């Protein structure tokens, strides 16, 4: 292989190397001890030296040097393990460069030309293998060659990185290399003549842990459903553990739930994944979570700097992050000072004069006539230039958008806040009024219209005035709006509770939904117009839950509040059909509508569902379950005494699920819950984790003394029900938790009523060290466990459905399911991903359930498993034909995909079926639709197995001149035919239909199949004789039962057109030969077949898919 030119002294090289070929500019050398007769002392010494050297220090036995005539300095430009390999490079140099070098008058210029050419060759080769993106391309290329040689996976199996480590075989460590690719973890070691080699697909990893103890230093434990593997002695354990976790997480999200989980576009293309991409992705995920930015934001620059903080009268050191639409600053200590500036608010980014006290300053000016000063910026010029370019592009887009919006308003005069959408034909005035109410967007928060005075409200008003004054003072010092400095003081103010008059504004500020609202002010109104009036399963679910959302609040005892809630939920479902509507969204939207305008409440809901609680509201609530798993680990780490009393922490995480999904709104009194929402908008999900831990810690003694799990749940419910706030009063509205209890034994906690402000303060002081970075790392690891738990449930459900209909043992059925699933994954690894994605999308459109959609095999996949599991000979042309017929037979819905149920029932017939069942299967394999099209052409009549009574008039000339109308008529006829077929199938569902009679040419194919089954059998001769007798007998029966030709018979047709035979006649004929009966009733060893299939599945499919990939 070509090597990056490295200078060597030729004088020293001659002691260890022998020159084999040479010319004026190049030398081809061989390492002493290689290719020499045994016994030479020099060769033995050099060989011993090479053996004891570490693998990273060893050199290749053959190399090519570039030399300058008359100089003792040379450069290594190529190396190889064999003479043939290095000769190829020598020949290339002789044919392509040697003649060009003769024209250089200065020989040093010629040497520089060669070095540049070799570097270009290396760069070109590196682009193909992504080696150029690694820290050490040469070392990576060497590891890549070893990876391909040791494991022989398809070339599309991209190696991401590798680590030197050891694995443990009992108490014996085996030093080797751990290879991490896009789909697999692989390890190879060769020590003292013993080889250790294994491959673990990421799809089989169920848990990743850092472990230590015993003989092993701290290392990584990779657990699958079958066993555990421990790896230790890493040079950088933190980096290795992070990369292993990322690759497992990405692979599982891509393979197991690509539709439900959001995945970055780069990560959806495995060929583009490198170690550097993983590092950038981990940093991007952290930045998005820290600043709670939209998932579409791309991270551009990361720079250390210091920002001037007027409130502290000093510069605060930290890190600047720039994305597509934001500037974000975070202090070195996470949470101490955070600044977020949308680029839409930025007027200019300018460089200021650098001084000794203000090195490399940059001034960022915003629309509110404020400026932010950043200093100590490395590569300041490049940063400012990049930001200026993005600012200009953004301002151009804004200008064009404002122009188009102005033109639309002039022509349509739409009001973004008041939109009327109703049927003017309606004559009923009440119905018209209801329709207007349904589609009129409120311009004020509901609390302004439904805020009611209660006894003790004067004290509340006084408290509100004091809070408002404190906030105004804070705004004067720290700024107001989204680019306000977020510090400890802001945190303390929020813990006290945001005044109602500022709550909506601050929610918008802290979540930066103001930018979304300003960027498209008419978006929500247009969604309301489009979505309202439509009926679907989602809208039915929304209607069901409308009156369950804060039912005790007067705003939602009124049609105005209900209509606003309906509009927000329906508009969001229309915006994001992937989520649609999920329970608990109604509760969150209700709270948002009370304190924010309707359009603002919509954007706040968008921020919660898509940014602040990602993956919480998809079809399987994956995000919430991941956080519950993270919460269990935090309980074990932060509350070990409580964890010791709960062997199964899922009891606590199950009750806390509603805390996370509804941000405590469903379990706390209303005023206390609103304070938690305030805290959540400031801290994000970190706030819910901290508060949940504080609630458990406050009740630790009662929980440890519980009688049973039900008692523990009642303790927590009663505690939360009595958490008060400074704003609540005896007569004021409070949301009663649905799981509250009036049991007398639980009245005790009410006496020591907790205060929400104190609870939030204690949560921050006790668990404030829980950072966003740690939560993101834990989520990455625990997502693996949650997705695999869903896989286990999917498998259990699939087996539960199939088990009653088969005789295969449960253990074997589970193994078959794993083989079926692995075959699906292999195609995702190295097959035609576009075809798999198209089949997946088609399944979604047809409304196929998740279980049926997840694992279905196409024809090539089925043929692979057919060859591995069928007890019949699968080789040869006829074996492939039989596999194709079997696929056609099992593909009953004609979707070209087979479900696990279809596959299991087929295998059950082969291994556990009676003689009659096997003969019936063979019989059906030689009738339509199992027969392929080419085989059907030999038939006199090509009649489908199911037909319609409705004629299809294709050849009749259309009376309409328009070709589109003609095509439309044709499509309508097809639809009517399909409807007739469906109705016919429904009528005949419970009626046992007799099998069609077999024609002579079909029977001949049947006999060929039987003969192919006997090939290689010990009793092959006897079986051939038996089938010959049966064939003769059946032909005689067929001739005897031949129907006399009708008067209208076509004499030009095939001679066997009237020859027919039934299944019963074939079965009776087969029973006359005991040899055939014994063969068909012979028990087949499914256990050994499954074991062999597990070993050969990869080796059989990988080369074929690699060939297919190369042909594409």
Short mmCIF file of N, CA, C and O in Angstrom, two decimals, residues 463-531:
data_model
loop_
_atom_site.label_atom_id
_atom_site.label_comp_id
_atom_site.label_asym_id
_atom_site.label_seq_id
_atom_site.Cartn_x
_atom_site.Cartn_y
_atom_site.Cartn_z
N UNK A 463 -49.15 39.86 46.67
CA UNK A 463 -47.99 39.03 46.34
C UNK A 463 -47.62 39.19 44.87
O UNK A 463 -46.44 39.28 44.50
N UNK A 464 -48.63 39.24 44.01
CA UNK A 464 -48.38 39.39 42.58
C UNK A 464 -47.69 40.73 42.30
O UNK A 464 -46.77 40.79 41.48
N UNK A 465 -48.12 41.80 42.98
CA UNK A 465 -47.51 43.11 42.77
C UNK A 465 -46.04 43.09 43.18
O UNK A 465 -45.16 43.61 42.47
N UNK A 466 -45.73 42.45 44.32
CA UNK A 466 -44.34 42.36 44.77
C UNK A 466 -43.49 41.57 43.78
O UNK A 466 -42.35 41.95 43.46
N UNK A 467 -44.05 40.48 43.27
CA UNK A 467 -43.31 39.67 42.30
C UNK A 467 -43.06 40.45 41.01
O UNK A 467 -41.97 40.40 40.44
N UNK A 468 -44.07 41.17 40.56
CA UNK A 468 -43.90 41.95 39.34
C UNK A 468 -42.80 42.98 39.50
O UNK A 468 -42.01 43.21 38.57
N UNK A 469 -42.73 43.61 40.68
CA UNK A 469 -41.69 44.61 40.92
C UNK A 469 -40.31 43.97 40.90
O UNK A 469 -39.36 44.54 40.32
N UNK A 470 -40.18 42.80 41.52
CA UNK A 470 -38.90 42.09 41.51
C UNK A 470 -38.48 41.73 40.08
O UNK A 470 -37.30 41.84 39.72
N UNK A 471 -39.43 41.33 39.28
CA UNK A 471 -39.10 40.96 37.91
C UNK A 471 -38.72 42.17 37.07
O UNK A 471 -37.83 42.09 36.23
N UNK A 472 -39.39 43.29 37.29
CA UNK A 472 -39.02 44.49 36.55
C UNK A 472 -37.60 44.92 36.88
O UNK A 472 -36.83 45.34 36.01
N UNK A 473 -37.23 44.81 38.16
CA UNK A 473 -35.85 45.13 38.56
C UNK A 473 -34.86 44.16 37.90
O UNK A 473 -33.76 44.55 37.48
N UNK A 474 -35.27 42.90 37.81
CA UNK A 474 -34.40 41.90 37.19
C UNK A 474 -34.23 42.19 35.69
O UNK A 474 -33.12 42.08 35.14
N UNK A 475 -35.31 42.58 35.03
CA UNK A 475 -35.22 42.90 33.61
C UNK A 475 -34.28 44.08 33.38
O UNK A 475 -33.51 44.10 32.41
N UNK A 476 -34.33 45.06 34.26
CA UNK A 476 -33.49 46.24 34.10
C UNK A 476 -32.01 45.88 34.22
O UNK A 476 -31.16 46.48 33.56
N UNK A 477 -31.69 44.86 35.02
CA UNK A 477 -30.29 44.50 35.26
C UNK A 477 -29.79 43.44 34.28
O UNK A 477 -28.65 43.50 33.82
N UNK A 478 -30.62 42.47 33.96
CA UNK A 478 -30.18 41.31 33.16
C UNK A 478 -30.75 41.29 31.74
O UNK A 478 -30.40 40.43 30.96
N UNK A 479 -31.60 42.22 31.43
CA UNK A 479 -32.18 42.25 30.10
C UNK A 479 -33.53 41.56 30.04
O UNK A 479 -33.91 40.81 30.95
N UNK A 480 -34.25 41.81 28.96
CA UNK A 480 -35.58 41.23 28.79
C UNK A 480 -35.67 40.63 27.38
O UNK A 480 -35.14 41.16 26.43
N UNK A 481 -36.33 39.54 27.27
CA UNK A 481 -36.44 38.87 25.98
C UNK A 481 -35.60 37.62 25.95
O UNK A 481 -34.99 37.22 26.94
N UNK A 482 -35.54 37.01 24.79
CA UNK A 482 -34.89 35.71 24.68
C UNK A 482 -33.39 35.81 24.95
O UNK A 482 -32.78 34.85 25.41
N UNK A 483 -32.78 36.98 24.68
CA UNK A 483 -31.34 37.11 24.92
C UNK A 483 -31.04 37.67 26.31
O UNK A 483 -30.03 38.34 26.53
N UNK A 484 -31.90 37.38 27.26
CA UNK A 484 -31.68 37.74 28.65
C UNK A 484 -30.64 36.78 29.26
O UNK A 484 -30.62 35.59 28.95
N UNK A 485 -29.77 37.31 30.12
CA UNK A 485 -28.81 36.45 30.81
C UNK A 485 -29.56 35.54 31.79
O UNK A 485 -30.36 36.00 32.59
N UNK A 486 -29.28 34.24 31.69
CA UNK A 486 -29.94 33.26 32.56
C UNK A 486 -28.94 32.80 33.61
O UNK A 486 -28.01 32.05 33.33
N UNK A 487 -29.16 33.27 34.84
CA UNK A 487 -28.20 33.06 35.92
C UNK A 487 -28.91 32.48 37.14
O UNK A 487 -30.10 32.17 37.11
N UNK A 488 -28.15 32.36 38.22
CA UNK A 488 -28.71 31.84 39.47
C UNK A 488 -29.82 32.73 40.01
O UNK A 488 -30.77 32.24 40.62
N UNK A 489 -29.70 34.03 39.79
CA UNK A 489 -30.74 34.93 40.29
C UNK A 489 -32.06 34.69 39.58
O UNK A 489 -33.13 34.69 40.21
N UNK A 490 -32.02 34.49 38.28
CA UNK A 490 -33.24 34.17 37.53
C UNK A 490 -33.84 32.86 38.04
O UNK A 490 -35.06 32.71 38.16
N UNK A 491 -32.98 31.93 38.36
CA UNK A 491 -33.42 30.65 38.88
C UNK A 491 -34.17 30.81 40.20
O UNK A 491 -35.22 30.20 40.41
N UNK A 492 -33.64 31.65 41.09
CA UNK A 492 -34.31 31.87 42.38
C UNK A 492 -35.65 32.58 42.19
O UNK A 492 -36.63 32.26 42.89
N UNK A 493 -35.71 33.53 41.25
CA UNK A 493 -36.98 34.20 40.99
C UNK A 493 -38.04 33.23 40.48
O UNK A 493 -39.20 33.28 40.89
N UNK A 494 -37.65 32.34 39.58
CA UNK A 494 -38.60 31.38 39.03
C UNK A 494 -39.07 30.41 40.10
O UNK A 494 -40.23 30.00 40.12
N UNK A 495 -38.19 30.04 41.01
CA UNK A 495 -38.58 29.13 42.10
C UNK A 495 -39.66 29.75 42.97
O UNK A 495 -40.51 29.04 43.51
N UNK A 496 -39.64 31.08 43.10
CA UNK A 496 -40.68 31.76 43.88
C UNK A 496 -42.02 31.81 43.15
O UNK A 496 -43.06 32.07 43.76
N UNK A 497 -41.97 31.57 41.84
CA UNK A 497 -43.20 31.61 41.05
C UNK A 497 -43.25 32.85 40.18
O UNK A 497 -42.99 33.96 40.64
N UNK A 498 -43.61 32.67 38.94
CA UNK A 498 -43.71 33.79 38.00
C UNK A 498 -45.08 34.44 38.17
O UNK A 498 -46.10 33.74 38.27
N UNK A 499 -45.16 35.76 38.22
CA UNK A 499 -46.47 36.42 38.32
C UNK A 499 -47.32 36.10 37.09
O UNK A 499 -46.81 35.93 35.98
N UNK A 500 -48.62 36.00 37.30
CA UNK A 500 -49.53 35.58 36.22
C UNK A 500 -49.47 36.53 35.03
O UNK A 500 -49.61 36.09 33.88
N UNK A 501 -49.23 37.80 35.27
CA UNK A 501 -49.20 38.76 34.17
C UNK A 501 -47.99 38.57 33.26
O UNK A 501 -48.00 39.00 32.11
N UNK A 502 -46.93 37.90 33.77
CA UNK A 502 -45.70 37.71 32.99
C UNK A 502 -45.48 36.26 32.58
O UNK A 502 -44.53 35.97 31.85
N UNK A 503 -46.34 35.37 33.05
CA UNK A 503 -46.08 33.94 32.86
C UNK A 503 -46.04 33.56 31.37
O UNK A 503 -45.11 32.89 30.93
N UNK A 504 -47.02 33.98 30.62
CA UNK A 504 -47.03 33.63 29.21
C UNK A 504 -45.82 34.18 28.48
O UNK A 504 -45.19 33.49 27.66
N UNK A 505 -45.47 35.44 28.77
CA UNK A 505 -44.31 36.06 28.12
C UNK A 505 -43.03 35.31 28.45
O UNK A 505 -42.19 35.03 27.57
N UNK A 506 -42.84 34.96 29.72
CA UNK A 506 -41.61 34.29 30.12
C UNK A 506 -41.55 32.86 29.61
O UNK A 506 -40.47 32.36 29.30
N UNK A 507 -42.68 32.19 29.53
CA UNK A 507 -42.66 30.86 28.92
C UNK A 507 -42.20 30.96 27.47
O UNK A 507 -41.39 30.14 27.01
N UNK A 508 -42.69 31.95 26.75
CA UNK A 508 -42.27 32.15 25.36
C UNK A 508 -40.79 32.51 25.30
O UNK A 508 -40.06 32.05 24.40
N UNK A 509 -40.32 33.32 26.24
CA UNK A 509 -38.92 33.74 26.25
C UNK A 509 -37.99 32.58 26.56
O UNK A 509 -37.00 32.34 25.87
N UNK A 510 -38.30 31.83 27.61
CA UNK A 510 -37.42 30.75 28.06
C UNK A 510 -37.37 29.60 27.06
O UNK A 510 -36.36 28.90 26.97
N UNK A 511 -38.43 29.40 26.32
CA UNK A 511 -38.45 28.33 25.32
C UNK A 511 -38.09 28.83 23.93
O UNK A 511 -37.99 28.04 22.99
N UNK A 512 -37.93 30.13 23.77
CA UNK A 512 -37.67 30.79 22.49
C UNK A 512 -38.68 30.39 21.42
O UNK A 512 -38.33 30.14 20.27
N UNK A 513 -39.92 30.33 21.78
CA UNK A 513 -40.96 30.13 20.78
C UNK A 513 -41.33 31.45 20.11
O UNK A 513 -42.06 31.45 19.11
N UNK A 514 -40.83 32.55 20.67
CA UNK A 514 -41.06 33.86 20.03
C UNK A 514 -40.50 33.88 18.62
O UNK A 514 -41.11 34.44 17.70
N UNK A 515 -39.34 33.24 18.42
CA UNK A 515 -38.74 33.22 17.09
C UNK A 515 -39.62 32.46 16.11
O UNK A 515 -39.79 32.87 14.95
N UNK A 516 -40.20 31.34 16.57
CA UNK A 516 -41.09 30.58 15.70
C UNK A 516 -42.32 31.40 15.31
O UNK A 516 -42.76 31.38 14.16
N UNK A 517 -42.88 32.10 16.29
CA UNK A 517 -44.07 32.91 16.04
C UNK A 517 -43.78 34.04 15.08
O UNK A 517 -44.55 34.31 14.15
N UNK A 518 -42.64 34.70 15.28
CA UNK A 518 -42.30 35.84 14.43
C UNK A 518 -41.93 35.41 13.01
O UNK A 518 -42.14 36.15 12.05
N UNK A 519 -41.36 34.21 12.88
CA UNK A 519 -40.91 33.79 11.55
C UNK A 519 -42.07 33.45 10.63
O UNK A 519 -41.94 33.56 9.41
N UNK A 520 -43.22 33.06 11.19
CA UNK A 520 -44.37 32.72 10.34
C UNK A 520 -45.65 33.04 11.10
O UNK A 520 -46.31 32.15 11.65
N UNK A 521 -46.04 34.32 11.16
CA UNK A 521 -47.19 34.71 12.00
C UNK A 521 -48.52 34.14 11.54
O UNK A 521 -49.44 34.03 12.33
N UNK A 522 -48.68 33.76 10.29
CA UNK A 522 -49.96 33.25 9.83
C UNK A 522 -50.02 31.73 9.77
O UNK A 522 -51.03 31.17 9.31
N UNK A 523 -49.00 31.07 10.25
CA UNK A 523 -48.92 29.62 10.12
C UNK A 523 -50.04 28.93 10.89
O UNK A 523 -50.72 28.04 10.37
N UNK A 524 -50.25 29.34 12.13
CA UNK A 524 -51.26 28.68 12.96
C UNK A 524 -52.66 28.90 12.40
O UNK A 524 -53.48 27.97 12.33
N UNK A 525 -52.95 30.11 11.98
CA UNK A 525 -54.28 30.39 11.42
C UNK A 525 -54.56 29.54 10.19
O UNK A 525 -55.67 29.03 10.00
N UNK A 526 -53.53 29.37 9.36
CA UNK A 526 -53.70 28.53 8.17
C UNK A 526 -53.93 27.08 8.56
O UNK A 526 -54.74 26.37 7.94
N UNK A 527 -53.21 26.60 9.61
CA UNK A 527 -53.41 25.23 10.08
C UNK A 527 -54.84 25.03 10.58
O UNK A 527 -55.46 23.99 10.33
N UNK A 528 -55.35 26.01 11.30
CA UNK A 528 -56.72 25.91 11.82
C UNK A 528 -57.70 25.80 10.66
O UNK A 528 -58.62 24.98 10.67
N UNK A 529 -57.55 26.63 9.66
CA UNK A 529 -58.44 26.58 8.51
C UNK A 529 -58.38 25.23 7.82
O UNK A 529 -59.40 24.69 7.38
N UNK A 530 -57.17 24.66 7.70
CA UNK A 530 -57.00 23.40 6.98
C UNK A 530 -57.50 22.21 7.77
O UNK A 530 -58.12 21.29 7.22
N UNK A 531 -57.25 22.22 9.07
CA UNK A 531 -57.48 21.01 9.87
C UNK A 531 -58.89 20.93 10.44
O UNK A 531 -59.44 19.82 10.58
#
